[in-house]
Tab-separated table of C-alpha atoms and ligand atoms in Angstrom:
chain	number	residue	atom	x	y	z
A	758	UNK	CA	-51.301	-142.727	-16.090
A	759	UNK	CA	-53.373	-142.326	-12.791
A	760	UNK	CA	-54.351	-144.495	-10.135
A	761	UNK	CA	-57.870	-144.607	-11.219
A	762	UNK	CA	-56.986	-145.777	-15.037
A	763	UNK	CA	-53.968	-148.454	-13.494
A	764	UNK	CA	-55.434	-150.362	-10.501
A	765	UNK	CA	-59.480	-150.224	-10.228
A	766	UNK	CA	-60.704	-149.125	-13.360
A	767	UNK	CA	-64.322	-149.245	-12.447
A	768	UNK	CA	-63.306	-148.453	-9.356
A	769	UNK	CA	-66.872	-146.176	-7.686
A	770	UNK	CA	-65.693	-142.237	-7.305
A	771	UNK	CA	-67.690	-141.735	-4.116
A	772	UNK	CA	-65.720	-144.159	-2.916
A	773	UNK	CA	-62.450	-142.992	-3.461
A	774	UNK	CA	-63.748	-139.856	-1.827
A	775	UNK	CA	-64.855	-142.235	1.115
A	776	UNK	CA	-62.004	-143.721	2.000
A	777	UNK	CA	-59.420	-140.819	1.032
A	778	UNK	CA	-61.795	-138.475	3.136
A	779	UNK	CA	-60.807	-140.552	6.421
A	780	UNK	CA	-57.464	-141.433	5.458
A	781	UNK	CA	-56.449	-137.703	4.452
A	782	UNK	CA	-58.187	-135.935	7.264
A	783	UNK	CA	-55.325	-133.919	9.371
A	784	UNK	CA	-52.762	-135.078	7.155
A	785	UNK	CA	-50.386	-132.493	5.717
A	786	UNK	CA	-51.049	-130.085	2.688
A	787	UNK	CA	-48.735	-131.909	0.628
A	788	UNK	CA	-49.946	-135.114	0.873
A	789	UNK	CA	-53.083	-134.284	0.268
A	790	UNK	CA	-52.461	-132.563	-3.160
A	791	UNK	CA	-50.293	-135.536	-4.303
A	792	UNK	CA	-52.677	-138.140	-3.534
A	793	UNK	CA	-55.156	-135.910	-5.513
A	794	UNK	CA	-52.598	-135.480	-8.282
A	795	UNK	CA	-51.722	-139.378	-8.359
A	796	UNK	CA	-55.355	-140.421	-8.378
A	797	UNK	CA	-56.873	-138.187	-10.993
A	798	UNK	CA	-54.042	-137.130	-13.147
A	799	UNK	CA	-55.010	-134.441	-15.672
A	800	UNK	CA	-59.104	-134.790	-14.798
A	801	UNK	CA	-58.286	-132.484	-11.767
A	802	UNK	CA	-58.288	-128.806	-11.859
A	803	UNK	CA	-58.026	-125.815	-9.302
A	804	UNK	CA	-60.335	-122.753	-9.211
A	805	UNK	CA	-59.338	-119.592	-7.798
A	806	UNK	CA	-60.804	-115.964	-7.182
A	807	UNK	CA	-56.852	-114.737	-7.563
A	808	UNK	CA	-57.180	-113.470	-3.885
A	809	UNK	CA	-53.693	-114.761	-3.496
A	810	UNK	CA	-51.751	-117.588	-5.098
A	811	UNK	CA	-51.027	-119.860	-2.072
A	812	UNK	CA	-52.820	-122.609	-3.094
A	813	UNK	CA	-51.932	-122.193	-6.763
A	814	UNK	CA	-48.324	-122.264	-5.809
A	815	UNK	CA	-48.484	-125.143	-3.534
A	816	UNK	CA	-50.308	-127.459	-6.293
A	817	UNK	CA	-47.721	-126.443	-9.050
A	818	UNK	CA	-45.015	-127.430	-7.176
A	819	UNK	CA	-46.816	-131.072	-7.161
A	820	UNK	CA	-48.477	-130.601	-10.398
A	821	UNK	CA	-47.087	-127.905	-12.901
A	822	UNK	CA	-49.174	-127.521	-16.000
A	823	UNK	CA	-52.228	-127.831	-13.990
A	824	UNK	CA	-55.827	-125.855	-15.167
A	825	UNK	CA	-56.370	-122.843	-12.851
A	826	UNK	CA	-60.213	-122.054	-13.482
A	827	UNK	CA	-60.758	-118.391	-12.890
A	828	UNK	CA	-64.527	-117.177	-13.240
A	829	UNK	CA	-64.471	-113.905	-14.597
A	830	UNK	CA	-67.722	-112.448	-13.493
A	831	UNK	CA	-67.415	-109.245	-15.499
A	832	UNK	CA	-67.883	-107.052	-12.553
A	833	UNK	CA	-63.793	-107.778	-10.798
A	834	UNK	CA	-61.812	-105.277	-9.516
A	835	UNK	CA	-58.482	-104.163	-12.139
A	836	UNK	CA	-56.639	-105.266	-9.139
A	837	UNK	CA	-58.125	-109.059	-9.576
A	838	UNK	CA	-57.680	-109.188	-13.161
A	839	UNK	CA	-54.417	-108.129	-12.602
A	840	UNK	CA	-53.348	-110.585	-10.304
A	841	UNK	CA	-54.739	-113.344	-12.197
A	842	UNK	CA	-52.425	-111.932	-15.614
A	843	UNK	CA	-49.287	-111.658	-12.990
A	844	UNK	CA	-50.694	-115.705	-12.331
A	845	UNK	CA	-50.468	-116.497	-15.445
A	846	UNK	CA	-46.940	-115.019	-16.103
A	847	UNK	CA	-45.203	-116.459	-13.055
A	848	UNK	CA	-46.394	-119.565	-12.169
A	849	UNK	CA	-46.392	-122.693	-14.370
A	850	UNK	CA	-49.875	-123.406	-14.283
A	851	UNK	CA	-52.516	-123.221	-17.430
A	852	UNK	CA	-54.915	-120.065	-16.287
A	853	UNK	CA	-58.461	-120.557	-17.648
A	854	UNK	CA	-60.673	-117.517	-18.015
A	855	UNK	CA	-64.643	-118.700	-17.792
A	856	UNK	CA	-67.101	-116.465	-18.853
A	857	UNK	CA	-70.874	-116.442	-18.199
A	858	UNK	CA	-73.270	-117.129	-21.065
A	859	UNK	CA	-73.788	-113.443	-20.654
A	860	UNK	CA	-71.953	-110.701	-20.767
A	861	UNK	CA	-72.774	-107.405	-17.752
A	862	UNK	CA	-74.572	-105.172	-21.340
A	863	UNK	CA	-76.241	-108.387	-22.317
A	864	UNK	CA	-77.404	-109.299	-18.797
A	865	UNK	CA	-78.687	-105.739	-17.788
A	866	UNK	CA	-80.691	-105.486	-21.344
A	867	UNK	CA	-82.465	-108.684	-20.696
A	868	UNK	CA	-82.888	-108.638	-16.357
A	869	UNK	CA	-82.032	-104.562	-15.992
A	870	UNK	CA	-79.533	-103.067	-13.871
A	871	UNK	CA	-77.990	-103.811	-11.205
A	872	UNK	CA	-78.965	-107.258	-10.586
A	873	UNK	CA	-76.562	-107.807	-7.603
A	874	UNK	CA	-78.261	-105.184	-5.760
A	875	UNK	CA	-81.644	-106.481	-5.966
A	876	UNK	CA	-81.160	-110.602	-6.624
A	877	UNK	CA	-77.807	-111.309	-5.891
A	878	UNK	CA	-78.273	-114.584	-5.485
A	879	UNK	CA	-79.614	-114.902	-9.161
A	880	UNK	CA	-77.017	-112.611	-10.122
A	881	UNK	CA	-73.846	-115.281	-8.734
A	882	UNK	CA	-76.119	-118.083	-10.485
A	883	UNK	CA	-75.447	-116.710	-13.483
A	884	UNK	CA	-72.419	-114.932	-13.293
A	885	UNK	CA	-70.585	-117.734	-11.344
A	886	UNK	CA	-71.998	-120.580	-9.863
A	887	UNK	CA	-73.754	-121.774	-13.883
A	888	UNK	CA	-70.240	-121.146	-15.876
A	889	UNK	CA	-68.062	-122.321	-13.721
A	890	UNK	CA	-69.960	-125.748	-13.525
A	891	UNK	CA	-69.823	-125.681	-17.013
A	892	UNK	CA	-66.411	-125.449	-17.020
A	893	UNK	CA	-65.894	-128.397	-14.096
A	894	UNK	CA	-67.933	-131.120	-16.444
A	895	UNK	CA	-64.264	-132.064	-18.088
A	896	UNK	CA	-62.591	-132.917	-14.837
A	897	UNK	CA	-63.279	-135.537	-11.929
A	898	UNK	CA	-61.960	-133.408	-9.696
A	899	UNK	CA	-61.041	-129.933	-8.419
A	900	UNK	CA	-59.318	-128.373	-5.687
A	901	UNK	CA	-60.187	-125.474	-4.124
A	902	UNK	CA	-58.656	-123.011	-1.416
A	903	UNK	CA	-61.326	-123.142	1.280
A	904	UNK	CA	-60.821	-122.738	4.813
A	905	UNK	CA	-62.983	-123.738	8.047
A	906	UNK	CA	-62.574	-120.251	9.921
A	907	UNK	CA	-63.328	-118.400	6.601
A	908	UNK	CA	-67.570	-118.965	6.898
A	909	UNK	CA	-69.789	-120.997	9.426
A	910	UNK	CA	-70.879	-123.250	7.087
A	911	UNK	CA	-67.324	-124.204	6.007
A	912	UNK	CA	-66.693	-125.671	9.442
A	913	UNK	CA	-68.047	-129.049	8.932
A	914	UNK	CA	-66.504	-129.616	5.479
A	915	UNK	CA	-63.464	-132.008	4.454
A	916	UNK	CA	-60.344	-132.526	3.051
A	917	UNK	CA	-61.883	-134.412	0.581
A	918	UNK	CA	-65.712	-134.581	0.017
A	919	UNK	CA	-68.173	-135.539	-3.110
A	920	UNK	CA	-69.501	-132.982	-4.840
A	921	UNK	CA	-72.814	-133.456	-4.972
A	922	UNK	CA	-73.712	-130.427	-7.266
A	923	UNK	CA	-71.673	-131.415	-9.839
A	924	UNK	CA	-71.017	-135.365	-9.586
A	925	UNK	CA	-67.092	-135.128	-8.985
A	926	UNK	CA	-64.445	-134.835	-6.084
A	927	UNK	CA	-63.830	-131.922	-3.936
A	928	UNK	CA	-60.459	-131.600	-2.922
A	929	UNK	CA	-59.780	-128.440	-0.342
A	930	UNK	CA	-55.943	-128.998	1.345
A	931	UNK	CA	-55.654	-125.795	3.172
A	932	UNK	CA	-58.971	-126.338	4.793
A	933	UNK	CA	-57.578	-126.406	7.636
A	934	UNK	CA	-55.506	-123.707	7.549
A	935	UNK	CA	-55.752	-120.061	9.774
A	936	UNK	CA	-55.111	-116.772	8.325
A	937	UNK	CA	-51.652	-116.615	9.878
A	938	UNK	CA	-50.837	-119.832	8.093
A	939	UNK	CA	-51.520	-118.163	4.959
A	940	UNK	CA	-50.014	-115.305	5.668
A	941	UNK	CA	-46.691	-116.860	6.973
A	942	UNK	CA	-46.801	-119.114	3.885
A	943	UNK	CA	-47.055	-116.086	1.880
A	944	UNK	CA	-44.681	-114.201	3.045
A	945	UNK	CA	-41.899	-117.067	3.400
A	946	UNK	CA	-42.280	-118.092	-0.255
A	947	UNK	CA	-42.960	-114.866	-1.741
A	948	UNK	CA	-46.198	-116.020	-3.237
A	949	UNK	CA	-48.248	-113.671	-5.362
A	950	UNK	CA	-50.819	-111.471	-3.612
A	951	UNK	CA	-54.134	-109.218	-4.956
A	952	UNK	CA	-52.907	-105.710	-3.864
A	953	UNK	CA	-56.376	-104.941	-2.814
A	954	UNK	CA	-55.332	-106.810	0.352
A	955	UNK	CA	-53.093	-104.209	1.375
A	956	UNK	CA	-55.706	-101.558	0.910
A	957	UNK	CA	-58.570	-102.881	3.784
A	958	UNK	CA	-59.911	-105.204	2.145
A	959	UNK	CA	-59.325	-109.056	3.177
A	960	UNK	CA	-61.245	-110.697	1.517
A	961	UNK	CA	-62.377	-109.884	-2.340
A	962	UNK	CA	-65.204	-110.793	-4.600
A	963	UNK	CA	-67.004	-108.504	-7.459
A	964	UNK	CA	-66.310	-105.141	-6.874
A	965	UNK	CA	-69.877	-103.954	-6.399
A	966	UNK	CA	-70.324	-106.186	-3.806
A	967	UNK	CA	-66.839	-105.951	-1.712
A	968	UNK	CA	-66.051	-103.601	0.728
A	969	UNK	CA	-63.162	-102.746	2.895
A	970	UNK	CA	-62.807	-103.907	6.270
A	971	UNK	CA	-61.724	-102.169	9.239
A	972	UNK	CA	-58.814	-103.715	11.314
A	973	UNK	CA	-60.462	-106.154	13.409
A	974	UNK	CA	-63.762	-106.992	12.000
A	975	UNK	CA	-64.989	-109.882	10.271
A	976	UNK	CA	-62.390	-110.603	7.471
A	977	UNK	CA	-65.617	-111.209	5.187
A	978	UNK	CA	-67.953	-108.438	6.507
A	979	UNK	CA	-67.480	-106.718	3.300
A	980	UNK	CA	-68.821	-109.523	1.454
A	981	UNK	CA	-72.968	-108.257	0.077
A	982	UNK	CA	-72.435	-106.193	3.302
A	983	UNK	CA	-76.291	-105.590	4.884
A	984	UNK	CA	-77.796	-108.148	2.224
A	985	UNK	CA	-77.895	-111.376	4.425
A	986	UNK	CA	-75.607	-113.224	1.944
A	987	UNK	CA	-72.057	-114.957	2.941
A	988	UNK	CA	-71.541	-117.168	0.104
A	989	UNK	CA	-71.728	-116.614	-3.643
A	990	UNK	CA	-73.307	-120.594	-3.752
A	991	UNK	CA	-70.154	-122.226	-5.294
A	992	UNK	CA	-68.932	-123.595	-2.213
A	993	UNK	CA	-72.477	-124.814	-1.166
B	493	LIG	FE1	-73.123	-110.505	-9.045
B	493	LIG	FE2	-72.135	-109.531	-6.759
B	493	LIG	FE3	-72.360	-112.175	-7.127
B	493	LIG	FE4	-70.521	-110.773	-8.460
B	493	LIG	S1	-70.600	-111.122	-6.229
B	493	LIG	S2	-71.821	-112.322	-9.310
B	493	LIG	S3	-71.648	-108.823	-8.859
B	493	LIG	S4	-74.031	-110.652	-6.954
């Protein structure tokens, strides 16, 4: 039983987000997933891009069973599906694989080919941004592995935030976080790790818009590289 079915029933969600925003700003990781955990029992869920498994597992130490969302976009590298299989093997979470409506054949027949290259904007509407807020309508809330230095407009975000998009709670505990927290983290509790990180690239999406990264550059400079584009729109 959660806090929201136990002491307010009718209690307003924007509020909780209101309140817990101020109260859970700078506190630690920890906290922050297990006041998410108490308050929305099984309506929360995580997403992930299987990048790494930091977040996923800090939250299953908190919350083992817990829904890890994973959009798959039809256009990942092996690499990614294979870290989200090694996920599902060692961790004790529940991995969920969304789909778009379409798959890549059915998509090219009906808007041609190569849609990232020429609307890539459309092309993460419908290949990420529309399923997986098909697959958030059963939840209240998710969390998700954000960080501030990651993107400018991530700066201004917080640890907990309403999601106006999609009428639930936003929950990002490592927002805070810098890359040598992650990779400290990662390395002291052996936590699970896309390969393609050790190959250049440091930060992965769909493979026809990822590239590798020289040593020193913008972590996500190979991100739509030359198309003016940053964000695939689910973090917006
Ligand atoms: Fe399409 Fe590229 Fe977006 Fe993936 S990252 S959904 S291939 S535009």
């Amino acid at each position: 039983m959660t806090l929201l079915e136990t002491d307010r029933p009718t209690l307003d969600l924007e509020d909780i987000v209101e309140s817990a925003a101020t109260a859970l700003e700078g506190a630690p990781t920890l906290e922050v997933i297990r006041w998410a955990a108490a308050t929305f029992g099984d309506r929360i869920c995580l997403t992930s891009s299987m990048s790494d498994a930091a977040l996923i597992h800090l939250v299953s130490k908190v919350k083992p069973g817990i829904d890890v969302l994973f959009v798959d976009t039809g256009y990942h590298f092996a690499e990614t599906i294979g870290t989200r299989d090694a996920v599902e093997a060692v961790y004790p979470v529940n991995v969920i694989n969304v789909t778009p409506s379409r798959t890549v054949a059915e998509q090219e027949a009906a808007l041609g080919p190569r849609l990232n290259g020429r609307n890539p904007d459309l092309c993460c509407h419908l290949r990420k941004v529309e399923p997986l807020g098909k697959a958030l309508e059963g939840y209240m809330a998710w969390f998700s592995g954000i960080r501030r230095e990651e993107t400018a407009s991530r700066r201004d975000r917080r640890v907990v935030e309403w999601d106006r998009k999609r009428g639930m709670v936003k929950v990002n505990p490592i927002l805070d976080w810098t890359q040598q927290q992650m990779d400290d983290y990662i390395e002291d509790n052996g936590v699970l790790v896309n390969p393609l990180h050790y190959d250049g690239y440091p930060s992965i999406g769909c493979e026809p818009c990822t590239q590798p990264v020289a040593p020193g550059e913008d972590p996500r400079s190979g991100r739509w590289a030359g198309m003016g584009k940053s964000e695939c729109g689910i973090h917006l």
